[in-house]
Amino acid sequence: FLPFLDSTFGATGDFGKASDSSATIKDSTTNATKKAALKSFSQDRLPQTLLGKNIITIFFENSTRTLSSFECAIKNLGGAVTRLDVSRSSTTKGETISDTAANLNAMSPDAIIIRHQSSGAPVHLKKSVSCPIINGGDGAHAHPTQALLDLLTLKQCFGENLEGKKIGIVGDIKSSRVANSNIELLSRYGVDLTLIAPPHFLGNHNLKSTHNLKEALQDLDAIISLRTQTERHSKQNYGSLKDYAHDFCLTRNLIGDKDIVIMHPGPVHHNIDIEDELLKDSRCKVLKQVRNGVAVRMAVMEFFIL
Ligand code: ASP
């Protein structure tokens, strides 16, 4: 779906630096046709494979990228979205999530996309519904579509074969569903992973790990930075975020002119996860990840519904 997205929406910023097929499409598109494409966005330029399908989104945890990009993805393919506003739903009256899901299922949606603060919630709800349940992030457990869009971004940067690529994940790995899903998916592609974190953020993974970011960076082809998931900490067993940033923030100083791909799932804590200056650097692929999220979620919706 990337060529469709590029020729339909045009692209700016680090999007333009991709070494993927979409770059070719963009380069060969004149300004006039770009303008026309922007004007006439859409439906008739994209396969309307989800026409007549209705998908329900229920997000019990806040979201910017995942919710919007799922909804854009569905609409791009002609589908309809019904978003349950959890704060105004009967969950506030004590309805269980199984009952909520069973009731929504009775309305015959083609899929339900859920985000929940409890690990395992989507699997648990499978018993209550007959349609596909798609995981938009469950507790500290998994965020499968984030891992898929990260994989796509890495493939665009390095080519199809990621075998042996050295990729670091730095930050609050223990509480991060993004880290879990990336560890699972990238390992399947033969990526050489290094986890970089203070001991209390490391978690139980059977992988190389270090707390020396500077040293680890020397060897890496890409680094994925993560937000500190304070909402999942029962107690603060570390100093301030400023102390954390002192050792684990990605800065221009640390990175220098190294050829490296910098990624982050968002939301970014400025100057704690990544220094502001570096966010503007062409090596930083944060917005490219976001754009890829729409294409990946279009593919995911087709996979589950068609
Ligand atoms: N947006 C990602 C998630 O939902 C990462 C984060 O919140 O830090 O897990």
PDB file of C-alpha atoms and ligand atoms in Angstrom, residues 61-62 65-66 115 136 143 146 177-178 227 229 231-232 264-267, ligand 1:
ATOM      1  CA  GLU A  61      -5.789   3.361  26.969  1.00  0.00           C
ATOM      2  CA  ASN A  62      -4.990   6.625  25.231  1.00  0.00           C
ATOM      3  CA  ARG A  65      -0.836   7.017  16.295  1.00  0.00           C
ATOM      4  CA  THR A  66      -2.333   3.546  16.631  1.00  0.00           C
ATOM      5  CA  ARG A 115      -6.271  -1.550  23.218  1.00  0.00           C
ATOM      6  CA  GLY A 136      -3.855  -2.419  19.336  1.00  0.00           C
ATOM      7  CA  HIS A 143       1.917  -4.323  20.240  1.00  0.00           C
ATOM      8  CA  GLN A 146       3.920  -1.492  15.903  1.00  0.00           C
ATOM      9  CA  ARG A 177       4.936  -3.963  24.759  1.00  0.00           C
ATOM     10  CA  VAL A 178       6.737  -2.449  21.757  1.00  0.00           C
ATOM     11  CA  ARG A 227       9.533   5.959  26.358  1.00  0.00           C
ATOM     12  CA  GLN A 229       6.322   3.764  30.827  1.00  0.00           C
ATOM     13  CA  GLU A 231       1.976   4.538  33.994  1.00  0.00           C
ATOM     14  CA  ARG A 232       3.001   0.872  34.361  1.00  0.00           C
ATOM     15  CA  HIS A 264      10.984   5.524  18.319  1.00  0.00           C
ATOM     16  CA  PRO A 265       7.352   4.332  18.491  1.00  0.00           C
ATOM     17  CA  GLY A 266       6.124   7.614  20.014  1.00  0.00           C
ATOM     18  CA  PRO A 267       5.140   9.445  22.054  1.00  0.00           C
TER      19      PRO A 267
HETATM   20  N1  ASP B   1       2.725   4.089  21.593  1.00  0.00           N
HETATM   21  C1  ASP B   1       3.429   2.935  22.096  1.00  0.00           C
HETATM   22  C2  ASP B   1       2.469   2.044  22.862  1.00  0.00           C
HETATM   23  O1  ASP B   1       1.288   2.238  22.830  1.00  0.00           O
HETATM   24  C3  ASP B   1       4.625   3.280  22.895  1.00  0.00           C
HETATM   25  C4  ASP B   1       4.415   4.095  24.141  1.00  0.00           C
HETATM   26  O2  ASP B   1       3.288   4.371  24.547  1.00  0.00           O
HETATM   27  O3  ASP B   1       5.423   4.456  24.732  1.00  0.00           O
HETATM   28  O4  ASP B   1       2.929   1.106  23.474  1.00  0.00           O
END
